[in-house]
Coordinates of C-alpha atoms and ligand atoms in Angstrom, one line a residue:
X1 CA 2.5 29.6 5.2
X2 CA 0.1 26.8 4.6
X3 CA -2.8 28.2 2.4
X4 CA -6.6 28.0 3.8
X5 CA -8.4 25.7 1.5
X6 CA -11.4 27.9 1.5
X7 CA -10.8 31.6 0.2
X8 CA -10.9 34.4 2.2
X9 CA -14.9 35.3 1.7
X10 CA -15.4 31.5 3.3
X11 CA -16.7 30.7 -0.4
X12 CA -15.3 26.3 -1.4
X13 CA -11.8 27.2 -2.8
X14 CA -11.4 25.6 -6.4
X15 CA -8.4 23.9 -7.7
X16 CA -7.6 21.9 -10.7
X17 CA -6.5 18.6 -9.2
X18 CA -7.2 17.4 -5.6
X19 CA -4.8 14.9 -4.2
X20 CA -5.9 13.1 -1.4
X21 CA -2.9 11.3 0.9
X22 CA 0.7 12.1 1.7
X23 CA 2.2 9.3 1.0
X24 CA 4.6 8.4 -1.5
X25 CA 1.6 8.2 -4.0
X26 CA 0.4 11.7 -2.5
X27 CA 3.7 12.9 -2.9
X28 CA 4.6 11.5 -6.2
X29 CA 1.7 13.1 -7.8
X30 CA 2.3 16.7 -6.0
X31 CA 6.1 16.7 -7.5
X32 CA 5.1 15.7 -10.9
X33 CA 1.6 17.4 -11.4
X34 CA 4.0 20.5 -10.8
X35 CA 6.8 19.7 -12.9
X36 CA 3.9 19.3 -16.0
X37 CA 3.4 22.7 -14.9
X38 CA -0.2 22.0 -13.5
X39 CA 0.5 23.7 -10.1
X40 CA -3.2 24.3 -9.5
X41 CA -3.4 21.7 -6.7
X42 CA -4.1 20.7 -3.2
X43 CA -3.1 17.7 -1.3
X44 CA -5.5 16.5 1.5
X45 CA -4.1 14.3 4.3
X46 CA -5.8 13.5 7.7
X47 CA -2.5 13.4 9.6
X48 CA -0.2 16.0 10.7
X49 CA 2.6 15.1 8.4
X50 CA 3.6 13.1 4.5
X51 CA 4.7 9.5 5.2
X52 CA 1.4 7.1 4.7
X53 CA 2.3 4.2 6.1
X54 CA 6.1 5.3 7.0
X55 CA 4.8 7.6 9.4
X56 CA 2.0 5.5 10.7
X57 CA 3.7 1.9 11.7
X58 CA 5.9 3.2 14.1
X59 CA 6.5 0.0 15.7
X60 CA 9.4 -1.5 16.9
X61 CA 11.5 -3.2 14.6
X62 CA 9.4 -1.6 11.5
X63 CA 11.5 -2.0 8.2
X64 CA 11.1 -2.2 4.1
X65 CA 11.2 -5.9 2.6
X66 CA 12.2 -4.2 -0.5
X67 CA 15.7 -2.9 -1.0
X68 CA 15.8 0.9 -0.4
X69 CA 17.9 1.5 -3.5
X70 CA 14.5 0.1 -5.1
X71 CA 12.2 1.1 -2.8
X72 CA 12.3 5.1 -3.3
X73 CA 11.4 7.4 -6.4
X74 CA 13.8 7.1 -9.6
X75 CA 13.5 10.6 -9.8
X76 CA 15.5 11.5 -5.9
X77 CA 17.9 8.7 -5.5
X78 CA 19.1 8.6 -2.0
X79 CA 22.9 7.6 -1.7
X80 CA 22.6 7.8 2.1
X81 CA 20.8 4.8 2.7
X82 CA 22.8 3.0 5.8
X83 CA 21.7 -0.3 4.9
X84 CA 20.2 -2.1 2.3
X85 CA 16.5 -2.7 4.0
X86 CA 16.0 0.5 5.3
X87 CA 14.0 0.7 8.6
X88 CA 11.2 2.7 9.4
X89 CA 12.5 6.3 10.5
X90 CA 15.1 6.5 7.8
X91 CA 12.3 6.1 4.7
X92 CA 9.7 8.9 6.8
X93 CA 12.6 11.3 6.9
X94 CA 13.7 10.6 3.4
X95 CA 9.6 11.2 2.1
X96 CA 10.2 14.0 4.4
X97 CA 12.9 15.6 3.0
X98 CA 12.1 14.7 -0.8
X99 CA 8.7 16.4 0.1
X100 CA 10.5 19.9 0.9
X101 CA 13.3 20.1 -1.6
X102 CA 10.2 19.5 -3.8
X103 CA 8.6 22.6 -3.0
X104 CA 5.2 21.3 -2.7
X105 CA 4.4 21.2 0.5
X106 CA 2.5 24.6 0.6
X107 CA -0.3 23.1 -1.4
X108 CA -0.8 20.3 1.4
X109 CA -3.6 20.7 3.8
X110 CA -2.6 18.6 6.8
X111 CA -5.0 17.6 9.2
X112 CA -7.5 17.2 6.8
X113 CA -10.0 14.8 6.1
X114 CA -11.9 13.4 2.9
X115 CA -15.3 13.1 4.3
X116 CA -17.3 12.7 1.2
X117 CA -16.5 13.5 -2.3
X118 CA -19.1 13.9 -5.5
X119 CA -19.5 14.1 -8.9
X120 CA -21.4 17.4 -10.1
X121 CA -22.3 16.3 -13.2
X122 CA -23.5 20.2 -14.3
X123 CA -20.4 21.8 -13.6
X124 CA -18.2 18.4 -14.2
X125 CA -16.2 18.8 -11.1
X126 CA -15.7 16.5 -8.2
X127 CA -17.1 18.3 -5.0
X128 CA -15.3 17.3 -1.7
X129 CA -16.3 18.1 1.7
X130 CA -13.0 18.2 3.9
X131 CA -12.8 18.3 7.6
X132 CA -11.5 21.8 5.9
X133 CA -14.2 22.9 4.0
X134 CA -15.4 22.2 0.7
X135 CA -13.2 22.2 -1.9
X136 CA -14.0 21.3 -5.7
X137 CA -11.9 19.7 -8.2
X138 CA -11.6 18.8 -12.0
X139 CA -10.0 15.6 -11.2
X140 CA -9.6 13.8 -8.2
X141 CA -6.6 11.5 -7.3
X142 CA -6.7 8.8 -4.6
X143 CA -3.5 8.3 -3.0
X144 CA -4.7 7.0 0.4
X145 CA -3.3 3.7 0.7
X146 CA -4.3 0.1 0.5
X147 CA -2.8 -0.4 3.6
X148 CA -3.6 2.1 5.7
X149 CA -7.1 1.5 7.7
X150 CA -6.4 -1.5 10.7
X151 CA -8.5 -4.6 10.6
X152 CA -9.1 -5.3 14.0
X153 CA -9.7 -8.9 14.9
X154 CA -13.5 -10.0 16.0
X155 CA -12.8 -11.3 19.2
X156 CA -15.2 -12.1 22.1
X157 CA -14.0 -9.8 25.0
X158 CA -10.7 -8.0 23.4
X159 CA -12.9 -4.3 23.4
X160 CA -12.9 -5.1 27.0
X161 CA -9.5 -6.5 27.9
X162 CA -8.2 -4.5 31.5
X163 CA -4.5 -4.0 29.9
X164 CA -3.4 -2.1 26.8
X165 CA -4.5 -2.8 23.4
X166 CA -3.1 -1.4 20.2
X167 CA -3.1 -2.3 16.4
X168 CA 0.4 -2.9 15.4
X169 CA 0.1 0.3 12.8
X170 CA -1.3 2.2 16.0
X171 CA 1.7 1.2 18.2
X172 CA 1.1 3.5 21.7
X173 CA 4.5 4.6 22.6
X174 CA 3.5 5.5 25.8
X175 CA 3.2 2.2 27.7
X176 CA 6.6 0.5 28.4
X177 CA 6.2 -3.5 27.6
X178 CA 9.6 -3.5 29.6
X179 CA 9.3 -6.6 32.0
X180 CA 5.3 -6.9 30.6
X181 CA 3.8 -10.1 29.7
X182 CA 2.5 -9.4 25.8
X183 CA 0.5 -11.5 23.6
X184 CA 1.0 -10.9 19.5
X185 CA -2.1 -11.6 17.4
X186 CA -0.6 -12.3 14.0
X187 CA 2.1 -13.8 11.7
X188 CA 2.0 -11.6 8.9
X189 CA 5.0 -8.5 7.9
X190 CA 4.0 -6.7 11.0
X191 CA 4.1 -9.7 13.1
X192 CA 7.7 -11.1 12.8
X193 CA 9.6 -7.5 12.7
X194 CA 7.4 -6.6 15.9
X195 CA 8.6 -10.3 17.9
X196 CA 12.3 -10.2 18.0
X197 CA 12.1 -6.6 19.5
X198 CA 9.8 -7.6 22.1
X199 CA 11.6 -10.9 23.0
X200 CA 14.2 -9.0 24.2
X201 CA 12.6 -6.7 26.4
X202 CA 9.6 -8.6 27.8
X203 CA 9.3 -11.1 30.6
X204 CA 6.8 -13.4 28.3
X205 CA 5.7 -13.0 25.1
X206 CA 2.9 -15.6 23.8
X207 CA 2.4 -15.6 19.7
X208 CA -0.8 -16.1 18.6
X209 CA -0.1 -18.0 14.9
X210 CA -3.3 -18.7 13.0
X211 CA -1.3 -20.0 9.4
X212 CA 2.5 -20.4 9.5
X213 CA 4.0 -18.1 7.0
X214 CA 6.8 -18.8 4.9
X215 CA 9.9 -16.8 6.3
X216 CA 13.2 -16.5 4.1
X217 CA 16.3 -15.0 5.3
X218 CA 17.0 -11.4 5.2
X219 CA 20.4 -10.5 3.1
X220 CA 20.5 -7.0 5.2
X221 CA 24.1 -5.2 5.1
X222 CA 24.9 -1.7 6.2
X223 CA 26.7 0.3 3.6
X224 CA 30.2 1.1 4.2
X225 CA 30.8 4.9 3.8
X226 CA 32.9 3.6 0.8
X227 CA 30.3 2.2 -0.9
X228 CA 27.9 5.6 0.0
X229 CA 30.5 7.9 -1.5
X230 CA 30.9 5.3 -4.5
X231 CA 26.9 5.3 -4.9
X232 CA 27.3 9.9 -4.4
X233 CA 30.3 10.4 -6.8
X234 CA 30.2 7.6 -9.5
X235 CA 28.1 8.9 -12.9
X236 CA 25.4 6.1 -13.2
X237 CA 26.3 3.7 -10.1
X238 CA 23.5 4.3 -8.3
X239 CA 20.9 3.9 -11.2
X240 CA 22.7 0.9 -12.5
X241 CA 22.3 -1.0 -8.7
X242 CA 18.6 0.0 -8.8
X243 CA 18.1 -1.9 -12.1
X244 CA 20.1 -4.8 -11.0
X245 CA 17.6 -5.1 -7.8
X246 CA 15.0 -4.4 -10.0
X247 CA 15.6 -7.0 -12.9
X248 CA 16.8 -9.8 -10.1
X249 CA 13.3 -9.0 -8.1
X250 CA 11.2 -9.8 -12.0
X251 CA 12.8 -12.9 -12.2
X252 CA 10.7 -14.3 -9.1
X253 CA 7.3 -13.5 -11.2
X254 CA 7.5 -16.4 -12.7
X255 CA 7.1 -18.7 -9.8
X256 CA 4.1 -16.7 -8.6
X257 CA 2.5 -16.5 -11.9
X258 CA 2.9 -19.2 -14.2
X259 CA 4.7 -22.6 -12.2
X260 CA 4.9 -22.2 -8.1
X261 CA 7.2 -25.2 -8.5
X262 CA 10.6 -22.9 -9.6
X263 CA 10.2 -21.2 -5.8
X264 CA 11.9 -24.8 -4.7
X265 CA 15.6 -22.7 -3.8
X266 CA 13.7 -20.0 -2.2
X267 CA 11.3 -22.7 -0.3
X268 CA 14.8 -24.6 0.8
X269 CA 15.8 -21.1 2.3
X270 CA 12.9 -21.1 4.3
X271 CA 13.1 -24.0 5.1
X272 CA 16.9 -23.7 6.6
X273 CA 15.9 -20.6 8.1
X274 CA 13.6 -22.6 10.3
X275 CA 16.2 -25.7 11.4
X276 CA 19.2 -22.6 11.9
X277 CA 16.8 -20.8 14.0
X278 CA 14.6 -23.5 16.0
X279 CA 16.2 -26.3 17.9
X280 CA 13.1 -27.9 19.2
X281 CA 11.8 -30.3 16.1
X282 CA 8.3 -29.9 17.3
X283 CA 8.2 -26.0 17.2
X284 CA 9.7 -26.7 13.9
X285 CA 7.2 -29.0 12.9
X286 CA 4.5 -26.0 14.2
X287 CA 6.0 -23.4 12.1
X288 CA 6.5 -25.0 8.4
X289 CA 4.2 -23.9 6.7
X290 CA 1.2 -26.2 4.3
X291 CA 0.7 -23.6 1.5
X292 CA 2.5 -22.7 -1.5
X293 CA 5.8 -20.7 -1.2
X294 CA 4.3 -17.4 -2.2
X295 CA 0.6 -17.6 -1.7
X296 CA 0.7 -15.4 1.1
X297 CA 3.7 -12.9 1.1
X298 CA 6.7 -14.1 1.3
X299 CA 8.4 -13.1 4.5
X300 CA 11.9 -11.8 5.2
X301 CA 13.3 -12.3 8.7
X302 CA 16.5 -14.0 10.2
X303 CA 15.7 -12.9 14.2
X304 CA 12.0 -14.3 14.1
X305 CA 12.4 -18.0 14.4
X306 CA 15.4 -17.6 16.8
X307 CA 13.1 -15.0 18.9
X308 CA 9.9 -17.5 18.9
X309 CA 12.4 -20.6 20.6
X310 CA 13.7 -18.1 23.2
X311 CA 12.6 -19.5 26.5
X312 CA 10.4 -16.7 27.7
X313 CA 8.4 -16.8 24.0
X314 CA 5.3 -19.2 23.4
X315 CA 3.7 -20.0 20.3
X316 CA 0.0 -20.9 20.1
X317 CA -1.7 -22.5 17.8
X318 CA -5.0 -23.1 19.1
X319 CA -7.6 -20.5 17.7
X320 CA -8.2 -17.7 20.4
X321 CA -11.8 -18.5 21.8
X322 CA -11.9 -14.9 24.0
X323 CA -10.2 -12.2 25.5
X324 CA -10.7 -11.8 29.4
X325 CA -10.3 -8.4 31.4
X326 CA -6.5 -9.7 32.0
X327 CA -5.9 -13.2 29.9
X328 CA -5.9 -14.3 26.1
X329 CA -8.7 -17.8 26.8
X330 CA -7.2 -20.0 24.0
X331 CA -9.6 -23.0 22.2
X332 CA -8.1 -25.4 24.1
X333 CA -9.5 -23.2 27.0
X334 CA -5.7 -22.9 28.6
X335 CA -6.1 -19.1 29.9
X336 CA -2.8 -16.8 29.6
X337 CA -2.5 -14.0 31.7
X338 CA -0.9 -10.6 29.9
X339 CA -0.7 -7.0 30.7
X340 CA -0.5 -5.8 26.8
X341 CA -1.9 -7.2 23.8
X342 CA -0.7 -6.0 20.6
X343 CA -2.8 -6.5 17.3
X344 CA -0.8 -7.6 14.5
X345 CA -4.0 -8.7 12.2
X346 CA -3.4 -6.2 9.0
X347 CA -5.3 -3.9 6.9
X348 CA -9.0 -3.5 5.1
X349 CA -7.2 -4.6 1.7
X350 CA -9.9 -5.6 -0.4
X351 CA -13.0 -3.2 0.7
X352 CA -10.9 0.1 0.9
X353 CA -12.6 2.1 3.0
X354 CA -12.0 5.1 1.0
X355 CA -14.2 3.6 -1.6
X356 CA -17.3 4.8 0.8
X357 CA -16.9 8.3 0.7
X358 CA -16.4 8.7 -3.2
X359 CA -19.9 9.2 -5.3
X360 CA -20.4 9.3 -8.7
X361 CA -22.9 11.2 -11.5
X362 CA -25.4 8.0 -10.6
X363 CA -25.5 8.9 -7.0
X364 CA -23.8 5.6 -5.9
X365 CA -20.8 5.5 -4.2
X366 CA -17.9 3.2 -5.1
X367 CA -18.2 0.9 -2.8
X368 CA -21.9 0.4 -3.6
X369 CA -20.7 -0.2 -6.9
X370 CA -18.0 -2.9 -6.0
X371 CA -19.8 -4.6 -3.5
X372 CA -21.3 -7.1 -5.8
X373 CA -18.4 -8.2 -7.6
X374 CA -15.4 -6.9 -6.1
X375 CA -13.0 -4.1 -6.6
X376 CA -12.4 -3.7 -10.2
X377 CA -10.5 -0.9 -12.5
X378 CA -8.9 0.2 -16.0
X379 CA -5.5 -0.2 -15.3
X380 CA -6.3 -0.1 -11.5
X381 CA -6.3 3.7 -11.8
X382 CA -9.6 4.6 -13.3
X383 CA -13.6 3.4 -12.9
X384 CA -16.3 4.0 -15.5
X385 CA -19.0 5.7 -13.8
X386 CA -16.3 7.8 -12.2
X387 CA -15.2 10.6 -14.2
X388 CA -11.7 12.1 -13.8
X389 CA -11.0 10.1 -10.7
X390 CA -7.7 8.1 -10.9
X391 CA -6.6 5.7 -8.3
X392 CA -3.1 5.5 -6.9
X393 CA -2.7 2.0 -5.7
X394 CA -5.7 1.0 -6.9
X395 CA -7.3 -2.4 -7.5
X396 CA -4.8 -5.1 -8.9
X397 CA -1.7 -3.1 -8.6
X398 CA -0.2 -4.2 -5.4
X399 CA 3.2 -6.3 -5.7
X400 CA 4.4 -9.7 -4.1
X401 CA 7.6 -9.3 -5.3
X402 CA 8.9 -5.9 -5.9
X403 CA 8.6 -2.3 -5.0
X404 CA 5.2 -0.3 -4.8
X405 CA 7.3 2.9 -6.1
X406 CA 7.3 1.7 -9.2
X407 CA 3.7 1.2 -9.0
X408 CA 3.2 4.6 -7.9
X409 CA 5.2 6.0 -10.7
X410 CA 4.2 4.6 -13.2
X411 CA 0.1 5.1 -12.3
X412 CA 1.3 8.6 -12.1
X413 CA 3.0 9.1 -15.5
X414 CA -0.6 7.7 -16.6
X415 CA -2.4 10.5 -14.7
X416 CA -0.2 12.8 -16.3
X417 CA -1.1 11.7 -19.7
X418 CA -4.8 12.1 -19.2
X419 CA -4.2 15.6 -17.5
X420 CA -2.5 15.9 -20.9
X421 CA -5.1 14.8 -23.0
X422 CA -7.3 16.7 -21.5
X423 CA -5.9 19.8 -22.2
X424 CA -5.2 19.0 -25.5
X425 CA -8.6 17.7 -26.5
X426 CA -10.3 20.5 -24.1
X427 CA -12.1 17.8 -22.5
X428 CA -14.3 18.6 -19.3
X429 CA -14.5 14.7 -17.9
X430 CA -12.8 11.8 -19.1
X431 CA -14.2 8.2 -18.3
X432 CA -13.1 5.0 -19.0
X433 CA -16.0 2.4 -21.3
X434 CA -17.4 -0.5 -19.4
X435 CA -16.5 -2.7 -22.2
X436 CA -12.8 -1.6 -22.0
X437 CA -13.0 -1.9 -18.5
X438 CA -14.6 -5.5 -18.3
X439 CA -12.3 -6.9 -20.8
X440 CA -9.3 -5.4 -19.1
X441 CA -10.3 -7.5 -15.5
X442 CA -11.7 -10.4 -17.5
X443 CA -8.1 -10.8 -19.0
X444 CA -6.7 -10.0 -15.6
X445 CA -8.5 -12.5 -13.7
X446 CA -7.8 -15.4 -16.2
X447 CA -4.3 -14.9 -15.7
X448 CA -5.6 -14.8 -12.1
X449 CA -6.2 -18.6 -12.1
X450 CA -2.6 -19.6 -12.8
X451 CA -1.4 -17.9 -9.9
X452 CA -0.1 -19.0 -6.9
X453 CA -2.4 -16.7 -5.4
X454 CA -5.0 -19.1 -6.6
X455 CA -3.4 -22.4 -6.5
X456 CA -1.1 -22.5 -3.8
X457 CA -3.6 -23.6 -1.0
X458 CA -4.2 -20.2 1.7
X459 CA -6.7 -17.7 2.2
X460 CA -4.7 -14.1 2.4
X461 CA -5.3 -10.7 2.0
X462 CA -5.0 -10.7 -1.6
X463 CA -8.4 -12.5 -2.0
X464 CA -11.8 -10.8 -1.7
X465 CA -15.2 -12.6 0.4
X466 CA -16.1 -14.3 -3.3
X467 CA -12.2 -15.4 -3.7
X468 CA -11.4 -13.0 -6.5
X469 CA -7.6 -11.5 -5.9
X470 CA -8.8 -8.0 -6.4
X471 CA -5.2 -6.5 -5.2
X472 CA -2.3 -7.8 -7.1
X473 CA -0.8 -7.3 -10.5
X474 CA -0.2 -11.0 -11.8
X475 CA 2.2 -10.0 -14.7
X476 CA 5.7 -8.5 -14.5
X477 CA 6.0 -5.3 -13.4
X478 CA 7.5 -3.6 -16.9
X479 CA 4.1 -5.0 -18.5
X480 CA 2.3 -3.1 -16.3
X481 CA 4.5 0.0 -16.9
X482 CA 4.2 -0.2 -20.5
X483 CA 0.3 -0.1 -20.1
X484 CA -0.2 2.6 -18.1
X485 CA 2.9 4.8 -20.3
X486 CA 0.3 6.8 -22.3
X487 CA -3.2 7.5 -22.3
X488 CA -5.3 5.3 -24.2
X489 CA -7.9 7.8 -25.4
X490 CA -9.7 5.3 -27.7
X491 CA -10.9 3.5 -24.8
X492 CA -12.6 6.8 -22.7
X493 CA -15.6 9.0 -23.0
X494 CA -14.7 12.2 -23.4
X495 CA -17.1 15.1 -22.6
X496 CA -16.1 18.3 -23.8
X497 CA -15.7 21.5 -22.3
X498 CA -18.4 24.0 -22.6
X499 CA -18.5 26.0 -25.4
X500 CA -18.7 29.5 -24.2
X501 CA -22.0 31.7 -24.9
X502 CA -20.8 34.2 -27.1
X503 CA -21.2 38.2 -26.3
X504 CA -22.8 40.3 -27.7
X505 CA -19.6 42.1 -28.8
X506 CA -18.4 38.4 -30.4
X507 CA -22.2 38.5 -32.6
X508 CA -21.4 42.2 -33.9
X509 CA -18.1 41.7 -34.9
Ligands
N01_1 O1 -0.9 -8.0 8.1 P1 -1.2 -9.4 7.5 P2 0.5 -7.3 8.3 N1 -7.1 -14.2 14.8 O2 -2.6 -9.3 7.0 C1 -3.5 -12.9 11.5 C2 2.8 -4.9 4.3 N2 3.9 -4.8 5.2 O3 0.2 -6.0 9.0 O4 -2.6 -15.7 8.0 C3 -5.9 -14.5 14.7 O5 -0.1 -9.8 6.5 C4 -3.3 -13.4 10.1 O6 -3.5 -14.8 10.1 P3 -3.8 -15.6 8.7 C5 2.9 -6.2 3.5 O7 2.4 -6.0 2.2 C6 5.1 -4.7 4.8 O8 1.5 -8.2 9.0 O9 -4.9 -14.8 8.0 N3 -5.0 -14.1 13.8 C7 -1.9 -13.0 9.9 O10 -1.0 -13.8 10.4 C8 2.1 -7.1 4.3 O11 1.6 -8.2 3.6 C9 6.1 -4.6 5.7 O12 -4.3 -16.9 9.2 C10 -5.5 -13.3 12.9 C11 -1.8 -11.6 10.5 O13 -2.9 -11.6 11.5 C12 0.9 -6.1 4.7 O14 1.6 -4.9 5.0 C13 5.9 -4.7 7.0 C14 -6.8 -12.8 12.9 C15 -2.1 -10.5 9.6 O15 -1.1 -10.4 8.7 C16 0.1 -6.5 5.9 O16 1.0 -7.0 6.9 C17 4.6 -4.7 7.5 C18 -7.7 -13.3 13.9 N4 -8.9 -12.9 14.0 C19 3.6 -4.8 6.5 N5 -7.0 -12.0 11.9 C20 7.5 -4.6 5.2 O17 7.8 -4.0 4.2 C21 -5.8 -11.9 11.2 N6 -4.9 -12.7 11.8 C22 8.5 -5.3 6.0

């Protein structure tokens, strides 16, 4: 039985640490906050069930870019995978299942939405109002995803289209685009798992392609039951696999961090990926793209090229000028008729909406305080100004390259030392200094420059309105484990815990 986040008289309930998301960072943080003994938690999430973004982008064709072996936590390796890029269902029933072998998942409040959290600087606790009540905290850890609120397009007429209209993270299972005419608004991830599953089932499909990504092949293999039992029964197997993914993923920082020109082999892939899969030299021509290999994310596919020179699939390239009650009105003015229109146009990224409801001891919210010059952190898990809030995912911690779990894991490990720390100093708030904080993203953002990110000639989701990539870690990924592997003290404010008022028995004696 789920417990009531308010106690039985109605009064807020009070917990230690108050989680908010059910992802894997959710997750992570439950199974681990326990296993340090601090089982004085709750963990908020606004949908029904754990999963984040695994149990939100349902749509068809939805699959990991990242090896599963890799892309899952060290600590509940799954020998069951059934093939190396593991599709959507398969990683929301693995979260699933790691989530009740755990034995967490009577401190999560499902259902349940962050509405506004602040800082009460008297009693040093973080005070959330939940679509459950009110519930205050000592710390406050948030695990809610960088990709998790849809960015809807701004265009003319779509709120008004006749047909269906859904975000690709929102997919509406209920209207069968068997026989349909569909138009896809995108190119991105979502985009090109989402087109070779509706080639097959529509009667015309029309791609709306802004910028051309870059589209590599996909080495995907199912596992032979060999290999699973090999991965179940042999000491170390398993483990050693994961590091072999995980050292041959490090070696493509380089190329996106110091010399784009070493991603020649992986742009000749592309590249070959686009003659195998395209006949028609002009649709080639239309889909190659101008940027830097790596300047948006790279993109993994080996059925999207094949699926966009089908004959019943169109590519556009003009800009779309409006949407009508029952056509997509291209620049060019040609009008397309279609019954469905599915959004494939990503996430709020670099203005997390989350960052809105969170307000600190100066009465200003996050985003308030970002708005000027970005989204910034220490060690994209903690904000001066903020006390005892931690980020999960935060600013500049997302990955080109490799998998988020290790992200996840190691931000964790770091909220676990300050939880730690805390104890041991009896410390009531802890809050990173401006100056360490500053020189932390000043460092960051000169390393920025060298990027591909920066260099390599595209506007993506990465960058922020003023330019600044305020999402993604631009070192390797063992760097930014080694940073976050103990709490640096030296560089917070600590506040004390009250000193209690003595009795009157403690004066006598
Ligand atoms: O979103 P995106 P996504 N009119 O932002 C276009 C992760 N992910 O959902 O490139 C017309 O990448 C936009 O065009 P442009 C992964 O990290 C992982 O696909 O900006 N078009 C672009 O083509 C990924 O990067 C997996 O010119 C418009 C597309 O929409 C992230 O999620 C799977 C437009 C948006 O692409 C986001 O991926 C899926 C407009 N007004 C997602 N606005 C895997 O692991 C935007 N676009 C496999």
């Amino acid at each position: 039985m789920i417990p009531s986040p308010l106690g039985r008289s109605g009064a807020p309930r009070r917990v230690e640490h108050l989680v908010v998301g059910a992802g894997f960072a959710g997750l992570c943080a439950a199974i681990k906050l326990q296993e340090d003994g601090e089982t004085d938690f709750l963990v908020i999430e606004k949908a029904g069930d754990v999963g984040g973004t695994w149990r939100d982008n349902t749509y068809p064709g939805a699959a990991c870019d990242v090896p599963s072996q890799l892309y899952s936590f060290s600590f509940a390796p799954n020998p069951d995978w059934t093939s190396s890029f593991s599709a959507q269902p398969e990683i929301h029933a693995y979260l699933r299942r790691v989530a009740r072998e755990a034995g967490v998942l009577d401190r999560f409040l499902f259902d349940t939405r962050l509405e506004d959290a602040r800082w009460d600087d008297a009693a040093h606790q973080w005070v959330s109002t939940t679509s459950a009540g009110e519930i205050r905290s000592r710390t406050l850890v948030l695990g809610a995803g960088a990709l998790s609120e849809p960015r809807l397009p701004d265009i003319e007429g779509l709120a008004d289209f006749g047909g269906e209209v859904f975000h690709s993270a929102r997919w509406d299972h209920s209207v069968d685009l068997t026989g349909k005419r569909v138009a896809v608004i995108g190119t991105g991830a979502s985009a090109i798992q989402i087109v070779p599953e509706l080639q097959r089932i529509v009667s015309h499909l029309d791609v709306y392609q802004r910028t051309a990504p870059w589209v590599i092949p996909r080495a995907d293999r199912r596992y032979s039951a060999l290999e699973r039992t090999a991965l179940q029964k042999v000491p170390g197997l398993q483990r050693a696999y994961r590091t072999g993914i995980y050292l041959a993923r490090e070696t493509y920082v380089p190329a996106f961090t110091i010399q784009p020109k070493i991603a020649w082999p992986a742009k000749q892939l592309a590249l070959a990926n686009i003659r195998r899969g395209i006949p028609d030299p002009v649709l080639r021509e239309r889909v190659t793209p101008t940027f830097e290999l790596g300047c948006k994310r790279v993109l993994i596919s080996n059925a999207y090229y094949p699926a966009l020179a089908a004959d019943n699939v169109d590519l556009v390239t003009d800009g779309i000028a409006q949407v009508t009650s029952g056509a997509v009105v291209a620049d060019d003015g040609t009008e397309r008729a279609v019954d469905v229109i599915v959004v494939a146009t990503g996430f709020f990224t670099t203005e997390l909406p989350i960052a809105e409801h969170v307000t600190g001891p100066a009465g200003r919210t996050l985003a308030q305080v970002w708005a000027e010059r970005g989204m910034a952190a220490y060690k994209g898990t903690t904000v001066p100004g903020f006390p005892n809030l931690f980020f999960l995912v935060g600013p500049n911690t997302g990955l080109g390259h490799s998998s988020m779990v290790f992200v996840i894991e190691s931000q964790v490990a770091y909220l676990r030392a300050a939880v730690r720390a805390m104890r041991a100093g009896r410390y009531a708030a802890v809050e990173p200094t401006r100056t360490a904080t500053d020189r932390w993203n000043r460092r960051l953002q000169r390393r920025m420059d060298h990027t591909v990110w920066s260099t390599g000639g595209c506007s993506s989701w990465y960058l922020d309105r003023h330019g600044r990539n305020t999402t993604l870690w631009p070192r390797a990924t063992f760097t930014m484990r080694a940073q976050l592997s103990r709490f640096d003290q030296d560089t917070y404010t600590c506040t004390p815990l009250p000193t209690p008022t003595p009795t009157r028995e403690d004066v006598t004696a």
